PDB file of C-alpha atoms in Angstrom:
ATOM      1  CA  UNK A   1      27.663  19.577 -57.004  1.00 55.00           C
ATOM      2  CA  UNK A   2      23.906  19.573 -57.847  1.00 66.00           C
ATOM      3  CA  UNK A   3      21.916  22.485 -58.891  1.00 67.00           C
ATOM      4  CA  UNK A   4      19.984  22.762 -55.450  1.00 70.00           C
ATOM      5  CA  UNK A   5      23.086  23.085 -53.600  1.00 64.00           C
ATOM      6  CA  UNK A   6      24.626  25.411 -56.129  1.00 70.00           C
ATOM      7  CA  UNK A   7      21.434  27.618 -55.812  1.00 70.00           C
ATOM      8  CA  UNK A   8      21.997  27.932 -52.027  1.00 65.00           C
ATOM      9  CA  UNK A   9      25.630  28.585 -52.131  1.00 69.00           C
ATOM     10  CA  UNK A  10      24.665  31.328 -54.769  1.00 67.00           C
ATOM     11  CA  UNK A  11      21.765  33.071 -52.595  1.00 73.00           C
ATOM     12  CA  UNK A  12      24.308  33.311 -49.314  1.00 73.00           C
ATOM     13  CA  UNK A  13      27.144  34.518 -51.464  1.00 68.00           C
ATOM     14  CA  UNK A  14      24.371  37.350 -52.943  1.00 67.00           C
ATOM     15  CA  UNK A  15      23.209  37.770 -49.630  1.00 71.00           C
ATOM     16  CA  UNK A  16      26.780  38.515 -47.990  1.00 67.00           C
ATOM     17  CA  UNK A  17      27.459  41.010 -50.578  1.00 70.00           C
ATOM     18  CA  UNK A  18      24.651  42.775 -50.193  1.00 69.00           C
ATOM     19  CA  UNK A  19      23.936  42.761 -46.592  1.00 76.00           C
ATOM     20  CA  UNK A  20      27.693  42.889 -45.316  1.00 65.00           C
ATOM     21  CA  UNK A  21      28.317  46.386 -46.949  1.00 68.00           C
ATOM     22  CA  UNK A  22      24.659  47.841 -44.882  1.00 66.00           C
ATOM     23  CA  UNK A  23      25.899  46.356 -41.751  1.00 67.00           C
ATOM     24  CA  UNK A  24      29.490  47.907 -41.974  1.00 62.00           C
ATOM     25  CA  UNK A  25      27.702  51.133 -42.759  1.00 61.00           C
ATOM     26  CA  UNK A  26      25.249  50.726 -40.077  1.00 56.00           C
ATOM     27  CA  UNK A  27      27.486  49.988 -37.338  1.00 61.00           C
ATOM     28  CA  UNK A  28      29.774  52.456 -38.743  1.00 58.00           C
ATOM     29  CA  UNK A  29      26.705  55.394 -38.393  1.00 60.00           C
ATOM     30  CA  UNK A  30      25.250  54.410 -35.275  1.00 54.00           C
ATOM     31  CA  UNK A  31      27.567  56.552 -32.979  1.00 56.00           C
ATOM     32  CA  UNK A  32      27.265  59.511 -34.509  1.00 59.00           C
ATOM     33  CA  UNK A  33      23.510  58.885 -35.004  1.00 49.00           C
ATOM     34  CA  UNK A  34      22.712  58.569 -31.464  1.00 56.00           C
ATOM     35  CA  UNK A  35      24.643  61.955 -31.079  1.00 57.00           C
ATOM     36  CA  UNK A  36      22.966  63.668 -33.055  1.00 66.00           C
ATOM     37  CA  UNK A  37      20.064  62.068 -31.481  1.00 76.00           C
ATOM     38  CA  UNK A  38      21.312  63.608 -27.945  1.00 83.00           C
ATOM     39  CA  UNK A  39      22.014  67.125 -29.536  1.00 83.00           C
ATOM     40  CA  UNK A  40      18.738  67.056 -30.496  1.00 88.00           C
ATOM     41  CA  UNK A  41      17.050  66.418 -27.478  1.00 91.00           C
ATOM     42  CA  UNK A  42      19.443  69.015 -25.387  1.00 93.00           C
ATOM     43  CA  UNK A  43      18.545  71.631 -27.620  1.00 93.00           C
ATOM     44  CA  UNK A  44      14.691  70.541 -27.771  1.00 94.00           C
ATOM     45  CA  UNK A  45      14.608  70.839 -24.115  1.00 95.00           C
ATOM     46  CA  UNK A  46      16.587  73.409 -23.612  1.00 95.00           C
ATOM     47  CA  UNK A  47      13.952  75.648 -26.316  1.00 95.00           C
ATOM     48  CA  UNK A  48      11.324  74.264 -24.007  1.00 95.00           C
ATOM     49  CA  UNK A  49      12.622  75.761 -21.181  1.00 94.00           C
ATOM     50  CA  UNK A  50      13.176  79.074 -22.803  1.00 92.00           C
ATOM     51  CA  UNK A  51      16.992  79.088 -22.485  1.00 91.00           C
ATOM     52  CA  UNK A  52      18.604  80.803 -25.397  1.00 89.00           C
ATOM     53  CA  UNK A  53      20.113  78.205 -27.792  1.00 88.00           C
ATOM     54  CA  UNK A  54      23.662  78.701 -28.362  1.00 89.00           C
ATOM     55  CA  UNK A  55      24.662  78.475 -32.141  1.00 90.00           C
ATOM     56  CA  UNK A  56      27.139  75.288 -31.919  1.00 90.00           C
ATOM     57  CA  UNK A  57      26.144  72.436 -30.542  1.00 89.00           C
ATOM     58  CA  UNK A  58      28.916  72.218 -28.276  1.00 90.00           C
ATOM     59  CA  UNK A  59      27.891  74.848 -26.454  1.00 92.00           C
ATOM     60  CA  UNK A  60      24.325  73.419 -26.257  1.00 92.00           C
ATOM     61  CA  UNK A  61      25.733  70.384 -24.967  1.00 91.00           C
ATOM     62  CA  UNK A  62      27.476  72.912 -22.045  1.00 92.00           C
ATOM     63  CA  UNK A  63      24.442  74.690 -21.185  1.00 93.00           C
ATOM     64  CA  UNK A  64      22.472  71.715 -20.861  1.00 93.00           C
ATOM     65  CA  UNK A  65      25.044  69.748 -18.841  1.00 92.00           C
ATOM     66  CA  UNK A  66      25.107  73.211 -16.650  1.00 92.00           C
ATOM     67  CA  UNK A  67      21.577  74.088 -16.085  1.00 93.00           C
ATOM     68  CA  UNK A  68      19.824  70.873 -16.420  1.00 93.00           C
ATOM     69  CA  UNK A  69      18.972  67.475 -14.647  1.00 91.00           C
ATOM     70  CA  UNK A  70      17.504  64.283 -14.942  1.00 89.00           C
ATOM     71  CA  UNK A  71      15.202  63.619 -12.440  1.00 85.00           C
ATOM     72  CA  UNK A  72      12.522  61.143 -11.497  1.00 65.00           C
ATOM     73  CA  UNK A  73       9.343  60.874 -13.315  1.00 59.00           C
ATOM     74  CA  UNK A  74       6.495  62.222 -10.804  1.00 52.00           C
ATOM     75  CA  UNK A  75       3.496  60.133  -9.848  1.00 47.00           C
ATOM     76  CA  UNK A  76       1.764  61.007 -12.285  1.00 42.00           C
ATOM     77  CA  UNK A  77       3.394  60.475 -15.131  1.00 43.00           C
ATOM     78  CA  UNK A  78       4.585  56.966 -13.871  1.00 43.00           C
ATOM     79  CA  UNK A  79       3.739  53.623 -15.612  1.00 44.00           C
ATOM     80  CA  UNK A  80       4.172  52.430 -19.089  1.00 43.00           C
ATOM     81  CA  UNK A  81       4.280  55.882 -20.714  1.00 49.00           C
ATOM     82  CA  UNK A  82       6.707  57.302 -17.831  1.00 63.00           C
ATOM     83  CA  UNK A  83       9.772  59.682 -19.684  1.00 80.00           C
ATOM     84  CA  UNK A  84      11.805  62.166 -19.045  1.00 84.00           C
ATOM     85  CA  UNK A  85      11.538  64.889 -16.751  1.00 91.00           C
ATOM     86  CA  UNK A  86      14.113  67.915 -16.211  1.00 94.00           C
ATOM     87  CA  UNK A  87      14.847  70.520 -13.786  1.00 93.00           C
ATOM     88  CA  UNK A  88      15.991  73.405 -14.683  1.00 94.00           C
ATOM     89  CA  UNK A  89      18.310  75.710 -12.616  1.00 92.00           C
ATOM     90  CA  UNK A  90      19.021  79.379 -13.495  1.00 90.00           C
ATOM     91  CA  UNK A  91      22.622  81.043 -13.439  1.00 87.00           C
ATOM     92  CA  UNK A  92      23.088  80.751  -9.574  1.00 87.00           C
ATOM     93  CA  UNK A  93      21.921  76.683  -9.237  1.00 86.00           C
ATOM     94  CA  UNK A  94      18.307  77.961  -7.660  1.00 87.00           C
ATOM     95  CA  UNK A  95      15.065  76.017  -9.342  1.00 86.00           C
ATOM     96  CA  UNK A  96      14.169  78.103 -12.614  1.00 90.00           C
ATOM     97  CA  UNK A  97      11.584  75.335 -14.370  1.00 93.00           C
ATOM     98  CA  UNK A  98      10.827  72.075 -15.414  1.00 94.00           C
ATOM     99  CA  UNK A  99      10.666  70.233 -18.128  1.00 95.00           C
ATOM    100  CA  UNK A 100       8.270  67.136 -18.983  1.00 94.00           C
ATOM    101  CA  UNK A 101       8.562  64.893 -22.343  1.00 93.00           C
ATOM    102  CA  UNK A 102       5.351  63.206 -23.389  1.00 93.00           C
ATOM    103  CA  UNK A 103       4.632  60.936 -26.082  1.00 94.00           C
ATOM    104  CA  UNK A 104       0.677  60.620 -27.639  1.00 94.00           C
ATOM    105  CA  UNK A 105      -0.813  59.074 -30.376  1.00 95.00           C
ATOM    106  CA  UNK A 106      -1.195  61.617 -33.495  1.00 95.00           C
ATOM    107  CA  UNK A 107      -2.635  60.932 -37.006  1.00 95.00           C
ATOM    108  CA  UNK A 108      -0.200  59.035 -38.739  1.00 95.00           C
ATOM    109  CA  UNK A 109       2.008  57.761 -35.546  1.00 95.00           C
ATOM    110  CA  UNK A 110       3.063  59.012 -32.494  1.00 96.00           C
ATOM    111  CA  UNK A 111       4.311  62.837 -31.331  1.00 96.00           C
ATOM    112  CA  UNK A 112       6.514  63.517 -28.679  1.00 95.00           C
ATOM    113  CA  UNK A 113       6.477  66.872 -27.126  1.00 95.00           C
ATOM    114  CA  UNK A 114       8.619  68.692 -24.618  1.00 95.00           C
ATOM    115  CA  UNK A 115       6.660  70.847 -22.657  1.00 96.00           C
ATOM    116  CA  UNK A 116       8.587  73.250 -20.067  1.00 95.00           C
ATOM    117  CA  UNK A 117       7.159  74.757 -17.060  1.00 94.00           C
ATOM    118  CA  UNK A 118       8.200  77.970 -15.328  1.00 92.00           C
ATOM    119  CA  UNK A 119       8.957  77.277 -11.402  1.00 89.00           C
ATOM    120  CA  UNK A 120       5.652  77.579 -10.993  1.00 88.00           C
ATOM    121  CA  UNK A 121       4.899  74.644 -12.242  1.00 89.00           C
ATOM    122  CA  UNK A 122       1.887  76.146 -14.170  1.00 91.00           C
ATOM    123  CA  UNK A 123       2.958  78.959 -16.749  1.00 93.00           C
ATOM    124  CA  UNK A 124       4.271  77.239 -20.067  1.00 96.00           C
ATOM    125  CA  UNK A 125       8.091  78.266 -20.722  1.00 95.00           C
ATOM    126  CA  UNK A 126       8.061  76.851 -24.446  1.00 95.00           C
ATOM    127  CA  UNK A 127       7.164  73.362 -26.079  1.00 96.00           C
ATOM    128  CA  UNK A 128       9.464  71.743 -28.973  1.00 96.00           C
ATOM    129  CA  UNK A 129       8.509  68.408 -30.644  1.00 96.00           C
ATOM    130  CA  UNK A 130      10.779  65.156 -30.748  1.00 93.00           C
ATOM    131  CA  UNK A 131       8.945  63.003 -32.891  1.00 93.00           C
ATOM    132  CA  UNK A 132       5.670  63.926 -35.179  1.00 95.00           C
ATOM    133  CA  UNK A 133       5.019  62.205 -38.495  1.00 95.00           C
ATOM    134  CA  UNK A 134       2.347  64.244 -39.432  1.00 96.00           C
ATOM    135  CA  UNK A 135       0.955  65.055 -42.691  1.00 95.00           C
ATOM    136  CA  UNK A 136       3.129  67.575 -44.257  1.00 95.00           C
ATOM    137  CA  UNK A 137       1.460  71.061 -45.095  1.00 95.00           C
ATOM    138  CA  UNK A 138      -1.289  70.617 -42.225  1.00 96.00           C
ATOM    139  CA  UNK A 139      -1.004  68.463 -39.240  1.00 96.00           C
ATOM    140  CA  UNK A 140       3.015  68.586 -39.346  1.00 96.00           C
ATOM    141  CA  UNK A 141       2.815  72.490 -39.437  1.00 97.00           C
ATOM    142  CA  UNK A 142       2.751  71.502 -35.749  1.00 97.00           C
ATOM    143  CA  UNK A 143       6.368  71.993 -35.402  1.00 96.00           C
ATOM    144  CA  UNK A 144       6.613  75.816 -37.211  1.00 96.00           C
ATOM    145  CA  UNK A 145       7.369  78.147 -34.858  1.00 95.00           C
ATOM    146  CA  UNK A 146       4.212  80.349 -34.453  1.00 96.00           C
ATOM    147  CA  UNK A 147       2.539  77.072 -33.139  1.00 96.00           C
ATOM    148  CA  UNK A 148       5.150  76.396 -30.937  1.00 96.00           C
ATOM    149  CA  UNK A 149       5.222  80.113 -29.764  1.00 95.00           C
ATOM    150  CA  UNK A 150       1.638  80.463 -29.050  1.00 95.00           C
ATOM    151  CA  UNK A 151       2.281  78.203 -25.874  1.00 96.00           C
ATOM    152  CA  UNK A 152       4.742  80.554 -23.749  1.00 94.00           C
ATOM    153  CA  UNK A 153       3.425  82.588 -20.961  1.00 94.00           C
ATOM    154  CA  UNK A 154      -0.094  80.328 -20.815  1.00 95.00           C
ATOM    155  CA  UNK A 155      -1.515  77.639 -18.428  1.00 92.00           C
ATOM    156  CA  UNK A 156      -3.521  74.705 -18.992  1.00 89.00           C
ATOM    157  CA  UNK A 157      -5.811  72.847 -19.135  1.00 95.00           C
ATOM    158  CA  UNK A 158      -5.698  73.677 -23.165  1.00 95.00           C
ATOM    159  CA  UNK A 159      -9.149  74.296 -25.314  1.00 95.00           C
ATOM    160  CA  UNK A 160      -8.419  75.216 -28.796  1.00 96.00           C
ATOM    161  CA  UNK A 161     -10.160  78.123 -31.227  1.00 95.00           C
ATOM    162  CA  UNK A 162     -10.168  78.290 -34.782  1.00 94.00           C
ATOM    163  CA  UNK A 163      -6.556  79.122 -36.496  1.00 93.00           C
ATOM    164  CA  UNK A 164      -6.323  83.099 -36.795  1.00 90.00           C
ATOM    165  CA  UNK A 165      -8.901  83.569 -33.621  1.00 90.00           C
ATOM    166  CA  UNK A 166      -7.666  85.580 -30.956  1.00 85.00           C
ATOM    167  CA  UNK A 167      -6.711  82.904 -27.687  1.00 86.00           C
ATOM    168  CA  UNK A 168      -7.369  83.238 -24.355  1.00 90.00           C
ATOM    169  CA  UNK A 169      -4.880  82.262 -21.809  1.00 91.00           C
ATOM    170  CA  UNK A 170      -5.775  78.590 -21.710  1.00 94.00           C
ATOM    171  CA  UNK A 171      -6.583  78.636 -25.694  1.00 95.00           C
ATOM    172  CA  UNK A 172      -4.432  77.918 -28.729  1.00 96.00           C
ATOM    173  CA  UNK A 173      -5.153  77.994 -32.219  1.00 96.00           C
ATOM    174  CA  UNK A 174      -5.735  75.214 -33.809  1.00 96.00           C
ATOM    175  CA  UNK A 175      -4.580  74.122 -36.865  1.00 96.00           C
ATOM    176  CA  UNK A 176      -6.418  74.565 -39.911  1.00 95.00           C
ATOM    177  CA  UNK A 177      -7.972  71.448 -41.663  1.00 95.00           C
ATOM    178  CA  UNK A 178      -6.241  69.439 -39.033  1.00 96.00           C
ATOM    179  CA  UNK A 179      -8.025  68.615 -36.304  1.00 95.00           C
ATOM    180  CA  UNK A 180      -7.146  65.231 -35.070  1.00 96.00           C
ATOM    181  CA  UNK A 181      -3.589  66.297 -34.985  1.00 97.00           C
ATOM    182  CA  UNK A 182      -4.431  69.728 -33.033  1.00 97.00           C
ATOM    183  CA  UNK A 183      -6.751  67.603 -30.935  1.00 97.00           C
ATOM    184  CA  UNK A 184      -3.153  65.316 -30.191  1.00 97.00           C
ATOM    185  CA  UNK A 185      -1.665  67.980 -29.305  1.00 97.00           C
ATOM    186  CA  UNK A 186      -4.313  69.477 -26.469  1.00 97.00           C
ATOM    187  CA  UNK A 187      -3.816  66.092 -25.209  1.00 96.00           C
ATOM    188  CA  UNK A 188      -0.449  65.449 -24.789  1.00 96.00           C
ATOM    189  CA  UNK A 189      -0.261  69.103 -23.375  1.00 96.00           C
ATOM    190  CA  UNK A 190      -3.108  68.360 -20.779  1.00 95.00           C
ATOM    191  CA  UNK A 191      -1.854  65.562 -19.810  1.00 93.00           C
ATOM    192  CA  UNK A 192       1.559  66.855 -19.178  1.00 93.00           C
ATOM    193  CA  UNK A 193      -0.156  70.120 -17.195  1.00 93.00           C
ATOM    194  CA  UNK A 194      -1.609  67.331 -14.932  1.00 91.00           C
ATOM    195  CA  UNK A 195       1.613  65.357 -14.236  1.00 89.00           C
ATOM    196  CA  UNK A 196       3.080  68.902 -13.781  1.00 88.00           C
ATOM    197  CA  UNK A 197       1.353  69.328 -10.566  1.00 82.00           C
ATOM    198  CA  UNK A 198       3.340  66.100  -9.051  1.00 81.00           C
ATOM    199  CA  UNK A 199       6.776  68.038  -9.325  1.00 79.00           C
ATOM    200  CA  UNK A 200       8.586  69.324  -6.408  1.00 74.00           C
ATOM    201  CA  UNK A 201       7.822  73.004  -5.527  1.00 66.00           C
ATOM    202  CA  UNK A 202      10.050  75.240  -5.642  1.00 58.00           C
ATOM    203  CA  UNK A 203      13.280  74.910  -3.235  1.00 47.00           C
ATOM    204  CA  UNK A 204      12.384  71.230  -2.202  1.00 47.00           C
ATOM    205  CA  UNK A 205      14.694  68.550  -3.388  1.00 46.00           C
TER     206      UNK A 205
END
């Protein structure tokens, strides 16, 4: 056997012992990955709607499945960046909110937010965050919870004010030395506010 085929049968055999044991773990990890994955969401848009979050996830998983639907994207949200938007009922079945997930391009990649509306369709319910790789100690303070707070109760369109100012109803504060990402934000809210206005109203199917 000559050296070139030796070095071959050498780099697969290296190869299979280093790559078999990832893909065993991988494949191994994936299920419970993309449950965790679902828990996540459930609770994220469950916060957004301003449901109470149960402590186990299993009960999470029961409100959701209870009080929540998948329904068609509206109109306005359709196209390449269509996702997910949720109905929420109340206690007795009856239309209680909605919920829109939007994805927009941030600072260091993209943010996905999940905006809930009261049956209104114009009053914010609560907004939770996905996905945000922001930079940590400014931009990713987007996901502490006196940002996400500030949204409940108010109606877009959004303008922001300086961190600490006192908002108006269609203001939020901004956060401090970072702008772009704050500036993301407004965005992906706005543009959610708009495709809120495409939902059913209240009591239609």
């Amino acid at each position: 056997m000559n050296k070139r085929v030796s070095l071959v049968l050498f780099t697969i055999a290296v190869t299979v012992v280093f790559i078999a044991p990832l893909t065993f773990l991988y494949l191994l990890t994936k299920p419970i990955v993309a449950l965790n994955e679902e828990v996540y969401l459930k609770r994220a848009v469950l916060a957004a709607a301003g449901l109470d979050l149960p402590a186990s996830n299993a009960d999470a998983k029961a409100l959701f499945d209870g009080r929540v639907e998948v329904v068609a994207s509206p109109a306005a949200a359709s196209g390449p960046a269509a996702e997910p938007v949720y109905r929420v009922k109340d206690a007795s079945g009856a239309a209680a909110g909605w919920v829109i997930t939007r994805t927009g391009p941030g600072l260091w990649g993209d943010i996905t937010a999940v905006v809930g509306f009261a049956a209104d369709r114009e009053r914010l319910s609560g907004i939770e965050f996905l996905k945000q790789t922001e930079t940590p100690g400014l931009g990713a303070r987007i996901a502490e919870r006196w940002f996400k707070q500030q949204f409940s109760g108010k109606r877009g369109p959004f303008t922001t004010v300086a961190e600490g100012e006192p908002a108006k109803e269609n203001e939020f504060d901004a956060i401090t030395g970072a702008t772009f990402t704050s500036n993301a934000v407004k965005d992906i809210v706005n543009a959610v506010v708009g495709a809120a206005g495409s939902l059913p109203a209240e009591g239609t199917p």
